[in-house]
PDB file of C-alpha atoms in Angstrom:
ATOM      1  CA  MET A 810     -39.464 -23.927  22.604  1.00 95.00           C
ATOM      2  CA  VAL A 811     -38.668 -27.457  21.410  1.00 98.00           C
ATOM      3  CA  VAL A 812     -36.756 -29.959  23.550  1.00 98.00           C
ATOM      4  CA  THR A 813     -34.607 -32.428  21.610  1.00 98.00           C
ATOM      5  CA  VAL A 814     -33.520 -35.648  23.330  1.00 98.00           C
ATOM      6  CA  SER A 815     -30.150 -37.227  22.425  1.00 95.00           C
ATOM      7  CA  LEU A 816     -29.726 -40.348  24.533  1.00 97.00           C
ATOM      8  CA  ASN A 817     -26.989 -41.733  22.279  1.00 95.00           C
ATOM      9  CA  PRO A 818     -25.492 -38.793  20.333  1.00 95.00           C
ATOM     10  CA  ALA A 819     -22.400 -39.180  18.213  1.00 93.00           C
ATOM     11  CA  VAL A 820     -19.537 -37.394  16.579  1.00 94.00           C
ATOM     12  CA  ASP A 821     -20.221 -37.850  12.862  1.00 87.00           C
ATOM     13  CA  LYS A 822     -16.963 -38.498  11.016  1.00 91.00           C
ATOM     14  CA  THR A 823     -17.351 -38.222   7.245  1.00 87.00           C
ATOM     15  CA  CYS A 824     -14.639 -39.842   5.132  1.00 92.00           C
ATOM     16  CA  ARG A 825     -14.364 -39.462   1.356  1.00 90.00           C
ATOM     17  CA  LEU A 826     -12.565 -41.827  -1.014  1.00 93.00           C
ATOM     18  CA  LYS A 827     -12.682 -42.803  -4.670  1.00 93.00           C
ATOM     19  CA  ALA A 828     -14.006 -46.330  -4.201  1.00 91.00           C
ATOM     20  CA  MET A 829     -14.563 -48.521  -1.147  1.00 89.00           C
ATOM     21  CA  GLU A 830     -12.702 -51.854  -1.321  1.00 89.00           C
ATOM     22  CA  PRO A 831     -13.613 -54.245   1.544  1.00 88.00           C
ATOM     23  CA  GLY A 832     -10.650 -56.223   2.855  1.00 92.00           C
ATOM     24  CA  ALA A 833      -8.128 -53.837   1.286  1.00 93.00           C
ATOM     25  CA  VAL A 834      -6.212 -50.687   2.272  1.00 94.00           C
ATOM     26  CA  ASN A 835      -8.440 -47.670   1.551  1.00 93.00           C
ATOM     27  CA  ARG A 836      -6.799 -44.243   1.371  1.00 93.00           C
ATOM     28  CA  LEU A 837      -9.091 -41.331   2.184  1.00 94.00           C
ATOM     29  CA  ILE A 838      -9.306 -38.115   0.174  1.00 94.00           C
ATOM     30  CA  SER A 839     -10.564 -36.222   3.226  1.00 93.00           C
ATOM     31  CA  ALA A 840     -12.013 -36.722   6.711  1.00 92.00           C
ATOM     32  CA  GLU A 841     -14.108 -34.321   8.795  1.00 89.00           C
ATOM     33  CA  SER A 842     -15.753 -34.644  12.215  1.00 91.00           C
ATOM     34  CA  VAL A 843     -18.890 -32.731  13.265  1.00 89.00           C
ATOM     35  CA  ALA A 844     -21.551 -32.968  15.967  1.00 92.00           C
ATOM     36  CA  GLY A 845     -24.139 -35.582  15.043  1.00 87.00           C
ATOM     37  CA  GLY A 846     -26.664 -38.139  16.121  1.00 88.00           C
ATOM     38  CA  LYS A 847     -30.333 -37.992  15.176  1.00 93.00           C
ATOM     39  CA  ALA A 848     -31.605 -35.473  17.723  1.00 95.00           C
ATOM     40  CA  VAL A 849     -28.503 -33.270  17.353  1.00 95.00           C
ATOM     41  CA  ASN A 850     -29.154 -33.148  13.585  1.00 94.00           C
ATOM     42  CA  VAL A 851     -32.744 -32.113  14.331  1.00 97.00           C
ATOM     43  CA  THR A 852     -31.409 -29.379  16.618  1.00 97.00           C
ATOM     44  CA  LYS A 853     -29.079 -28.112  13.884  1.00 95.00           C
ATOM     45  CA  VAL A 854     -31.925 -27.783  11.377  1.00 97.00           C
ATOM     46  CA  LEU A 855     -34.329 -26.148  13.858  1.00 98.00           C
ATOM     47  CA  ARG A 856     -31.727 -23.556  14.809  1.00 97.00           C
ATOM     48  CA  GLN A 857     -31.132 -22.748  11.125  1.00 95.00           C
ATOM     49  CA  PHE A 858     -34.780 -21.681  11.080  1.00 96.00           C
ATOM     50  CA  HIS A 859     -34.408 -19.802  14.399  1.00 97.00           C
ATOM     51  CA  ILE A 860     -36.620 -22.165  16.415  1.00 97.00           C
ATOM     52  CA  PRO A 861     -35.768 -21.989  20.159  1.00 97.00           C
ATOM     53  CA  VAL A 862     -34.350 -25.357  21.262  1.00 98.00           C
ATOM     54  CA  ALA A 863     -33.358 -26.933  24.566  1.00 97.00           C
ATOM     55  CA  ALA A 864     -31.051 -29.903  23.954  1.00 97.00           C
ATOM     56  CA  VAL A 865     -30.837 -32.705  26.529  1.00 98.00           C
ATOM     57  CA  GLY A 866     -29.213 -36.131  26.667  1.00 97.00           C
ATOM     58  CA  PHE A 867     -25.886 -37.697  27.622  1.00 98.00           C
ATOM     59  CA  LEU A 868     -22.419 -36.379  26.757  1.00 98.00           C
ATOM     60  CA  GLY A 869     -18.994 -37.639  27.827  1.00 97.00           C
ATOM     61  CA  GLY A 870     -15.318 -37.394  26.919  1.00 96.00           C
ATOM     62  CA  SER A 871     -13.769 -35.412  24.072  1.00 95.00           C
ATOM     63  CA  GLY A 872     -16.573 -36.345  21.687  1.00 95.00           C
ATOM     64  CA  GLY A 873     -19.115 -35.044  24.163  1.00 96.00           C
ATOM     65  CA  THR A 874     -17.179 -31.788  24.501  1.00 96.00           C
ATOM     66  CA  LEU A 875     -17.183 -31.353  20.720  1.00 96.00           C
ATOM     67  CA  ILE A 876     -20.957 -31.877  20.543  1.00 96.00           C
ATOM     68  CA  GLY A 877     -21.728 -29.640  23.529  1.00 96.00           C
ATOM     69  CA  GLU A 878     -19.666 -26.770  22.115  1.00 97.00           C
ATOM     70  CA  ALA A 879     -21.270 -27.169  18.686  1.00 95.00           C
ATOM     71  CA  VAL A 880     -24.802 -27.112  20.118  1.00 96.00           C
ATOM     72  CA  GLU A 881     -24.007 -24.019  22.198  1.00 97.00           C
ATOM     73  CA  LYS A 882     -22.610 -22.331  19.084  1.00 96.00           C
ATOM     74  CA  LEU A 883     -25.945 -22.957  17.349  1.00 96.00           C
ATOM     75  CA  GLY A 884     -27.621 -20.871  20.033  1.00 97.00           C
ATOM     76  CA  ALA A 885     -29.534 -23.747  21.606  1.00 97.00           C
ATOM     77  CA  GLU A 886     -29.876 -24.172  25.358  1.00 96.00           C
ATOM     78  CA  CYS A 887     -27.620 -27.011  26.518  1.00 95.00           C
ATOM     79  CA  HIS A 888     -28.909 -29.143  29.386  1.00 96.00           C
ATOM     80  CA  PHE A 889     -26.916 -32.306  28.698  1.00 97.00           C
ATOM     81  CA  THR A 890     -26.091 -34.725  31.484  1.00 98.00           C
ATOM     82  CA  LYS A 891     -22.359 -35.366  31.845  1.00 97.00           C
ATOM     83  CA  ILE A 892     -21.372 -39.029  31.978  1.00 98.00           C
ATOM     84  CA  ALA A 893     -18.211 -40.957  32.812  1.00 97.00           C
ATOM     85  CA  GLY A 894     -18.211 -42.842  29.494  1.00 96.00           C
ATOM     86  CA  GLU A 895     -17.103 -41.607  26.080  1.00 96.00           C
ATOM     87  CA  THR A 896     -19.615 -40.327  23.519  1.00 97.00           C
ATOM     88  CA  ARG A 897     -19.412 -42.545  20.428  1.00 95.00           C
ATOM     89  CA  THR A 898     -18.161 -41.739  16.931  1.00 94.00           C
ATOM     90  CA  ASN A 899     -20.131 -42.762  13.827  1.00 89.00           C
ATOM     91  CA  THR A 900     -18.152 -42.985  10.601  1.00 91.00           C
ATOM     92  CA  ASN A 901     -19.766 -42.357   7.215  1.00 86.00           C
ATOM     93  CA  VAL A 902     -17.653 -43.414   4.233  1.00 91.00           C
ATOM     94  CA  LEU A 903     -18.640 -41.735   0.956  1.00 87.00           C
ATOM     95  CA  ASP A 904     -17.318 -42.920  -2.402  1.00 89.00           C
ATOM     96  CA  GLU A 905     -17.336 -40.982  -5.669  1.00 85.00           C
ATOM     97  CA  ASN A 906     -20.045 -43.251  -7.125  1.00 82.00           C
ATOM     98  CA  GLY A 907     -22.546 -42.099  -4.499  1.00 77.00           C
ATOM     99  CA  GLY A 908     -22.159 -45.107  -2.195  1.00 84.00           C
ATOM    100  CA  VAL A 909     -22.513 -44.539   1.558  1.00 83.00           C
ATOM    101  CA  THR A 910     -21.119 -46.981   4.154  1.00 89.00           C
ATOM    102  CA  GLU A 911     -22.026 -46.299   7.794  1.00 87.00           C
ATOM    103  CA  LEU A 912     -19.981 -47.645  10.745  1.00 91.00           C
ATOM    104  CA  LEU A 913     -21.942 -47.039  13.957  1.00 87.00           C
ATOM    105  CA  GLU A 914     -20.393 -47.462  17.412  1.00 88.00           C
ATOM    106  CA  PRO A 915     -22.601 -48.816  20.231  1.00 85.00           C
ATOM    107  CA  GLY A 916     -22.123 -45.909  22.629  1.00 87.00           C
ATOM    108  CA  PRO A 917     -21.250 -45.619  26.353  1.00 95.00           C
ATOM    109  CA  VAL A 918     -22.748 -47.381  29.388  1.00 97.00           C
ATOM    110  CA  ILE A 919     -25.105 -45.151  31.409  1.00 98.00           C
ATOM    111  CA  SER A 920     -25.232 -45.536  35.192  1.00 97.00           C
ATOM    112  CA  ASP A 921     -28.395 -45.361  37.310  1.00 97.00           C
ATOM    113  CA  LYS A 922     -27.238 -42.049  38.782  1.00 98.00           C
ATOM    114  CA  GLU A 923     -26.587 -40.564  35.323  1.00 98.00           C
ATOM    115  CA  LEU A 924     -30.045 -41.687  34.180  1.00 98.00           C
ATOM    116  CA  ALA A 925     -31.671 -40.097  37.246  1.00 98.00           C
ATOM    117  CA  ASN A 926     -29.803 -36.827  36.581  1.00 97.00           C
ATOM    118  CA  PHE A 927     -30.998 -36.847  32.961  1.00 98.00           C
ATOM    119  CA  LEU A 928     -34.634 -37.380  33.962  1.00 97.00           C
ATOM    120  CA  LYS A 929     -34.366 -34.388  36.296  1.00 96.00           C
ATOM    121  CA  GLN A 930     -32.963 -32.203  33.484  1.00 95.00           C
ATOM    122  CA  PHE A 931     -35.604 -33.407  31.029  1.00 97.00           C
ATOM    123  CA  THR A 932     -38.509 -32.790  33.388  1.00 96.00           C
ATOM    124  CA  GLY A 933     -37.238 -29.285  34.112  1.00 95.00           C
ATOM    125  CA  CYS A 934     -37.111 -28.429  30.401  1.00 95.00           C
ATOM    126  CA  LEU A 935     -40.731 -29.484  29.862  1.00 95.00           C
ATOM    127  CA  GLU A 936     -41.964 -26.472  31.846  1.00 91.00           C
ATOM    128  CA  ASN A 937     -41.114 -24.169  28.932  1.00 89.00           C
ATOM    129  CA  CYS A 938     -41.511 -26.488  25.947  1.00 94.00           C
ATOM    130  CA  GLU A 939     -44.386 -26.996  23.515  1.00 96.00           C
ATOM    131  CA  LEU A 940     -42.953 -29.980  21.651  1.00 98.00           C
ATOM    132  CA  ALA A 941     -40.426 -32.748  22.395  1.00 98.00           C
ATOM    133  CA  VAL A 942     -38.455 -34.658  19.757  1.00 98.00           C
ATOM    134  CA  LEU A 943     -37.256 -38.097  20.891  1.00 98.00           C
ATOM    135  CA  SER A 944     -34.788 -39.456  18.345  1.00 96.00           C
ATOM    136  CA  GLY A 945     -32.247 -42.220  18.015  1.00 94.00           C
ATOM    137  CA  SER A 946     -30.952 -45.395  19.591  1.00 92.00           C
ATOM    138  CA  LEU A 947     -30.363 -46.160  23.273  1.00 95.00           C
ATOM    139  CA  PRO A 948     -26.984 -46.590  24.963  1.00 95.00           C
ATOM    140  CA  GLU A 949     -26.375 -49.515  27.297  1.00 95.00           C
ATOM    141  CA  GLY A 950     -27.810 -48.986  30.775  1.00 96.00           C
ATOM    142  CA  VAL A 951     -30.866 -47.068  29.564  1.00 97.00           C
ATOM    143  CA  PRO A 952     -34.076 -49.142  29.890  1.00 97.00           C
ATOM    144  CA  VAL A 953     -35.810 -50.065  26.653  1.00 97.00           C
ATOM    145  CA  ASP A 954     -39.036 -48.404  27.823  1.00 97.00           C
ATOM    146  CA  ILE A 955     -37.351 -45.005  28.322  1.00 98.00           C
ATOM    147  CA  TYR A 956     -39.163 -43.333  25.419  1.00 98.00           C
ATOM    148  CA  ALA A 957     -42.497 -44.543  26.765  1.00 98.00           C
ATOM    149  CA  ARG A 958     -41.619 -43.004  30.152  1.00 98.00           C
ATOM    150  CA  LEU A 959     -40.545 -39.714  28.533  1.00 98.00           C
ATOM    151  CA  ILE A 960     -43.738 -39.558  26.458  1.00 98.00           C
ATOM    152  CA  GLN A 961     -45.822 -39.989  29.599  1.00 97.00           C
ATOM    153  CA  LEU A 962     -43.922 -37.138  31.271  1.00 97.00           C
ATOM    154  CA  CYS A 963     -44.492 -34.959  28.189  1.00 97.00           C
ATOM    155  CA  HIS A 964     -48.225 -35.577  28.170  1.00 97.00           C
ATOM    156  CA  MET A 965     -48.456 -34.826  31.884  1.00 96.00           C
ATOM    157  CA  ALA A 966     -46.782 -31.466  31.138  1.00 96.00           C
ATOM    158  CA  GLY A 967     -49.047 -30.743  28.140  1.00 96.00           C
ATOM    159  CA  CYS A 968     -46.162 -31.152  25.680  1.00 97.00           C
ATOM    160  CA  LYS A 969     -46.608 -32.791  22.252  1.00 97.00           C
ATOM    161  CA  VAL A 970     -44.158 -35.520  21.170  1.00 98.00           C
ATOM    162  CA  ILE A 971     -42.522 -36.688  17.941  1.00 98.00           C
ATOM    163  CA  LEU A 972     -40.861 -40.124  18.150  1.00 98.00           C
ATOM    164  CA  ASP A 973     -38.189 -41.350  15.728  1.00 97.00           C
ATOM    165  CA  SER A 974     -36.425 -44.492  16.888  1.00 96.00           C
ATOM    166  CA  SER A 975     -36.130 -48.182  16.018  1.00 95.00           C
ATOM    167  CA  GLY A 976     -36.447 -51.695  17.428  1.00 95.00           C
ATOM    168  CA  GLU A 977     -37.957 -52.320  20.841  1.00 96.00           C
ATOM    169  CA  ALA A 978     -37.422 -48.711  21.959  1.00 96.00           C
ATOM    170  CA  LEU A 979     -39.747 -47.666  19.128  1.00 97.00           C
ATOM    171  CA  ARG A 980     -42.260 -50.429  19.823  1.00 97.00           C
ATOM    172  CA  GLN A 981     -42.572 -49.568  23.514  1.00 96.00           C
ATOM    173  CA  GLY A 982     -42.536 -45.837  22.855  1.00 97.00           C
ATOM    174  CA  ILE A 983     -45.503 -46.150  20.484  1.00 97.00           C
ATOM    175  CA  GLN A 984     -47.551 -47.785  23.246  1.00 96.00           C
ATOM    176  CA  ALA A 985     -47.360 -44.515  25.209  1.00 97.00           C
ATOM    177  CA  GLY A 986     -49.158 -42.662  22.382  1.00 97.00           C
ATOM    178  CA  PRO A 987     -46.755 -40.077  20.894  1.00 98.00           C
ATOM    179  CA  ASP A 988     -48.452 -37.457  18.712  1.00 97.00           C
ATOM    180  CA  LEU A 989     -46.386 -38.315  15.620  1.00 98.00           C
ATOM    181  CA  VAL A 990     -44.180 -41.292  14.767  1.00 98.00           C
ATOM    182  CA  LYS A 991     -41.716 -41.295  11.844  1.00 98.00           C
ATOM    183  CA  PRO A 992     -40.522 -44.815  11.039  1.00 97.00           C
ATOM    184  CA  ASN A 993     -38.773 -45.680   7.804  1.00 95.00           C
ATOM    185  CA  ARG A 994     -39.935 -48.702   5.832  1.00 95.00           C
ATOM    186  CA  LYS A 995     -37.473 -51.072   7.519  1.00 96.00           C
ATOM    187  CA  GLU A 996     -38.482 -49.929  11.014  1.00 96.00           C
ATOM    188  CA  LEU A 997     -42.171 -50.339  10.184  1.00 97.00           C
ATOM    189  CA  GLU A 998     -41.491 -53.842   8.832  1.00 96.00           C
ATOM    190  CA  TYR A 999     -39.813 -54.684  12.147  1.00 95.00           C
ATOM    191  CA  LEU A1000     -42.925 -53.585  14.033  1.00 95.00           C
ATOM    192  CA  ALA A1001     -45.173 -55.576  11.696  1.00 95.00           C
ATOM    193  CA  GLY A1002     -42.931 -58.644  11.807  1.00 95.00           C
ATOM    194  CA  ARG A1003     -42.872 -59.015   8.011  1.00 95.00           C
ATOM    195  CA  SER A1004     -41.722 -57.328   4.803  1.00 95.00           C
ATOM    196  CA  PHE A1005     -44.093 -55.306   2.615  1.00 96.00           C
ATOM    197  CA  LYS A1006     -44.801 -55.913  -1.056  1.00 94.00           C
ATOM    198  CA  SER A1007     -47.011 -52.903  -1.766  1.00 94.00           C
ATOM    199  CA  ARG A1008     -47.801 -49.398  -0.563  1.00 94.00           C
ATOM    200  CA  GLU A1009     -51.205 -50.633   0.623  1.00 95.00           C
ATOM    201  CA  GLU A1010     -49.476 -53.018   3.028  1.00 96.00           C
ATOM    202  CA  ILE A1011     -47.375 -50.126   4.354  1.00 97.00           C
ATOM    203  CA  ILE A1012     -50.528 -48.044   4.909  1.00 96.00           C
ATOM    204  CA  THR A1013     -52.255 -50.935   6.687  1.00 96.00           C
ATOM    205  CA  ALA A1014     -49.264 -51.433   9.013  1.00 96.00           C
ATOM    206  CA  ALA A1015     -49.042 -47.683   9.723  1.00 97.00           C
ATOM    207  CA  ARG A1016     -52.766 -47.530  10.554  1.00 95.00           C
ATOM    208  CA  LYS A1017     -52.308 -50.252  13.176  1.00 95.00           C
ATOM    209  CA  LEU A1018     -50.069 -47.849  15.119  1.00 96.00           C
ATOM    210  CA  LEU A1019     -52.956 -45.373  15.399  1.00 96.00           C
ATOM    211  CA  ALA A1020     -54.666 -47.786  17.799  1.00 94.00           C
ATOM    212  CA  PHE A1021     -52.139 -46.687  20.453  1.00 94.00           C
ATOM    213  CA  ASN A1022     -53.463 -43.073  20.384  1.00 94.00           C
ATOM    214  CA  VAL A1023     -50.808 -42.050  17.860  1.00 96.00           C
ATOM    215  CA  SER A1024     -52.322 -39.143  15.884  1.00 95.00           C
ATOM    216  CA  ARG A1025     -50.318 -39.638  12.686  1.00 96.00           C
ATOM    217  CA  VAL A1026     -47.603 -41.801  11.219  1.00 98.00           C
ATOM    218  CA  VAL A1027     -45.177 -40.447   8.619  1.00 98.00           C
ATOM    219  CA  VAL A1028     -43.312 -43.244   6.846  1.00 97.00           C
ATOM    220  CA  SER A1029     -40.024 -42.422   5.154  1.00 96.00           C
ATOM    221  CA  LEU A1030     -39.675 -44.368   1.900  1.00 94.00           C
ATOM    222  CA  GLY A1031     -36.178 -43.120   1.044  1.00 89.00           C
ATOM    223  CA  SER A1032     -35.796 -42.041  -2.580  1.00 88.00           C
ATOM    224  CA  GLU A1033     -39.515 -42.717  -3.214  1.00 93.00           C
ATOM    225  CA  GLY A1034     -40.832 -40.059  -0.851  1.00 94.00           C
ATOM    226  CA  LEU A1035     -42.971 -39.670   2.281  1.00 97.00           C
ATOM    227  CA  LEU A1036     -46.266 -41.256   3.264  1.00 97.00           C
ATOM    228  CA  TRP A1037     -48.550 -39.542   5.825  1.00 98.00           C
ATOM    229  CA  VAL A1038     -51.156 -41.784   7.452  1.00 97.00           C
ATOM    230  CA  GLU A1039     -54.005 -40.606   9.679  1.00 95.00           C
ATOM    231  CA  LYS A1040     -57.182 -42.331  10.833  1.00 90.00           C
ATOM    232  CA  GLU A1041     -59.236 -41.056   7.899  1.00 89.00           C
ATOM    233  CA  ASP A1042     -56.729 -39.771   5.338  1.00 95.00           C
ATOM    234  CA  VAL A1043     -53.525 -40.802   3.569  1.00 97.00           C
ATOM    235  CA  TYR A1044     -51.175 -38.430   1.761  1.00 97.00           C
ATOM    236  CA  PHE A1045     -48.099 -39.168  -0.337  1.00 97.00           C
ATOM    237  CA  ARG A1046     -45.435 -36.854  -1.713  1.00 96.00           C
ATOM    238  CA  GLU A1047     -42.761 -38.000  -4.138  1.00 94.00           C
ATOM    239  CA  ALA A1048     -39.127 -37.310  -3.305  1.00 90.00           C
ATOM    240  CA  LYS A1049     -37.394 -34.579  -5.281  1.00 83.00           C
ATOM    241  CA  GLN A1050     -34.606 -35.862  -7.511  1.00 86.00           C
ATOM    242  CA  VAL A1051     -31.294 -34.101  -6.828  1.00 90.00           C
ATOM    243  CA  GLN A1052     -27.573 -34.647  -7.291  1.00 89.00           C
ATOM    244  CA  THR A1053     -26.945 -36.632  -4.112  1.00 85.00           C
ATOM    245  CA  VAL A1054     -23.807 -36.003  -2.064  1.00 82.00           C
ATOM    246  CA  ASN A1055     -24.734 -37.554   1.308  1.00 76.00           C
ATOM    247  CA  THR A1056     -28.080 -39.079   2.344  1.00 80.00           C
ATOM    248  CA  VAL A1057     -27.142 -39.441   6.034  1.00 78.00           C
ATOM    249  CA  GLY A1058     -29.338 -37.170   8.142  1.00 85.00           C
ATOM    250  CA  CYS A1059     -32.174 -36.862   5.617  1.00 91.00           C
ATOM    251  CA  GLY A1060     -34.578 -38.629   7.978  1.00 93.00           C
ATOM    252  CA  ASP A1061     -33.588 -36.248  10.778  1.00 95.00           C
ATOM    253  CA  THR A1062     -34.226 -33.330   8.436  1.00 96.00           C
ATOM    254  CA  VAL A1063     -37.719 -34.703   7.791  1.00 97.00           C
ATOM    255  CA  VAL A1064     -38.331 -34.832  11.558  1.00 98.00           C
ATOM    256  CA  ALA A1065     -37.156 -31.225  11.982  1.00 98.00           C
ATOM    257  CA  SER A1066     -39.397 -30.073   9.140  1.00 98.00           C
ATOM    258  CA  LEU A1067     -42.411 -31.945  10.561  1.00 98.00           C
ATOM    259  CA  CYS A1068     -41.642 -30.376  13.931  1.00 98.00           C
ATOM    260  CA  MET A1069     -41.777 -26.867  12.459  1.00 98.00           C
ATOM    261  CA  SER A1070     -45.004 -27.659  10.595  1.00 98.00           C
ATOM    262  CA  GLU A1071     -46.528 -28.941  13.849  1.00 96.00           C
ATOM    263  CA  LEU A1072     -45.596 -25.722  15.638  1.00 96.00           C
ATOM    264  CA  ALA A1073     -47.047 -23.673  12.759  1.00 97.00           C
ATOM    265  CA  GLY A1074     -50.279 -25.686  12.645  1.00 96.00           C
ATOM    266  CA  GLU A1075     -49.809 -26.560   8.968  1.00 97.00           C
ATOM    267  CA  ASP A1076     -51.922 -29.200   7.232  1.00 96.00           C
ATOM    268  CA  ALA A1077     -50.607 -32.584   6.110  1.00 96.00           C
ATOM    269  CA  GLU A1078     -50.065 -31.680   2.463  1.00 96.00           C
ATOM    270  CA  THR A1079     -48.107 -28.515   3.290  1.00 97.00           C
ATOM    271  CA  ALA A1080     -46.038 -30.375   5.880  1.00 97.00           C
ATOM    272  CA  LEU A1081     -45.148 -33.145   3.396  1.00 97.00           C
ATOM    273  CA  VAL A1082     -44.143 -30.700   0.647  1.00 96.00           C
ATOM    274  CA  LYS A1083     -41.781 -28.899   3.019  1.00 97.00           C
ATOM    275  CA  ALA A1084     -40.340 -32.115   4.474  1.00 97.00           C
ATOM    276  CA  VAL A1085     -39.621 -33.629   1.047  1.00 96.00           C
ATOM    277  CA  ALA A1086     -37.962 -30.436  -0.186  1.00 96.00           C
ATOM    278  CA  MET A1087     -35.847 -30.068   2.950  1.00 96.00           C
ATOM    279  CA  ALA A1088     -34.676 -33.705   2.901  1.00 95.00           C
ATOM    280  CA  ALA A1089     -33.667 -33.389  -0.753  1.00 94.00           C
ATOM    281  CA  ALA A1090     -31.768 -30.175  -0.015  1.00 95.00           C
ATOM    282  CA  ASN A1091     -29.938 -31.910   2.840  1.00 93.00           C
ATOM    283  CA  ALA A1092     -28.868 -34.705   0.477  1.00 91.00           C
ATOM    284  CA  THR A1093     -27.012 -32.205  -1.715  1.00 92.00           C
ATOM    285  CA  THR A1094     -24.535 -31.300   1.051  1.00 88.00           C
ATOM    286  CA  ARG A1095     -21.704 -33.166   2.725  1.00 77.00           C
ATOM    287  CA  GLU A1096     -22.589 -32.173   6.321  1.00 78.00           C
ATOM    288  CA  ASN A1097     -25.587 -33.814   8.026  1.00 75.00           C
ATOM    289  CA  GLY A1098     -28.384 -31.459   9.017  1.00 81.00           C
ATOM    290  CA  SER A1099     -27.035 -28.503   7.062  1.00 85.00           C
ATOM    291  CA  ILE A1100     -29.700 -27.067   4.750  1.00 93.00           C
ATOM    292  CA  PRO A1101     -28.583 -24.961   1.758  1.00 94.00           C
ATOM    293  CA  MET A1102     -31.403 -22.412   1.838  1.00 94.00           C
ATOM    294  CA  GLU A1103     -31.316 -21.464  -1.867  1.00 94.00           C
ATOM    295  CA  THR A1104     -31.601 -25.130  -2.841  1.00 94.00           C
ATOM    296  CA  TYR A1105     -34.393 -25.710  -0.325  1.00 95.00           C
ATOM    297  CA  LEU A1106     -36.454 -22.738  -1.501  1.00 95.00           C
ATOM    298  CA  GLU A1107     -35.977 -23.694  -5.136  1.00 95.00           C
ATOM    299  CA  LEU A1108     -37.140 -27.259  -4.455  1.00 94.00           C
ATOM    300  CA  LEU A1109     -40.019 -26.003  -2.334  1.00 93.00           C
TER     301      LEU A1109
END
């Protein structure tokens, strides 16, 4: 079983319009709300491939109810901690020219008691889990070192960890030695404290993370592809070119694919081929974390 951690999940509201005009009245063609957030998207993909999943995190209000019901419908085990605050809504605005504008809410405030209840749920799930996926931002009230603490609990339970976050939560999480880290270029530049001008600079920055007992770093380069960095080897796989509908959730799809490759014991090259194909397939659909299987297999 895989445990997915959603500390700051969201209802993903996707709005479509002809063209986005800042500062003007914009009339939508359509609007649709689905369960989202990085770890929830990972859960959706894993369940499509029939991987057993236990989903944990914080849920509150009507948005939390929507997400909880959606995760249960996927067939995942739901061990979310109920909170007094309201689960946030993230709005993705898609225009007909392929532009994507994301409006991300900050999320609820988590109390000390709610955090303690979550840690109890999380620790209980580790007894039956082989791999944990820690994804996404942190809501207010959750300490910035939370991922580092969760990684330590995972290692004590003999559970492998994939970390996909940003900012200081990512920096501190890395120091606890997750098995795999998946930053995008911007997140890696934040860790390095500078921008990169070449792929060699990206590789050098990724290798520095290995000093914290990280086994491998997979850097998402968007439309360019994926870069896999280990102590001795580096692998790169170009992104597949597709008719893009929505790129939101492609990084989460990569994480889900890497998770399945880790469980299957696949080598780096096989894992990258699958992850690139799955991310491209995800980009051809409107809903985040929904993989059209025919497209995926064709790309693969």
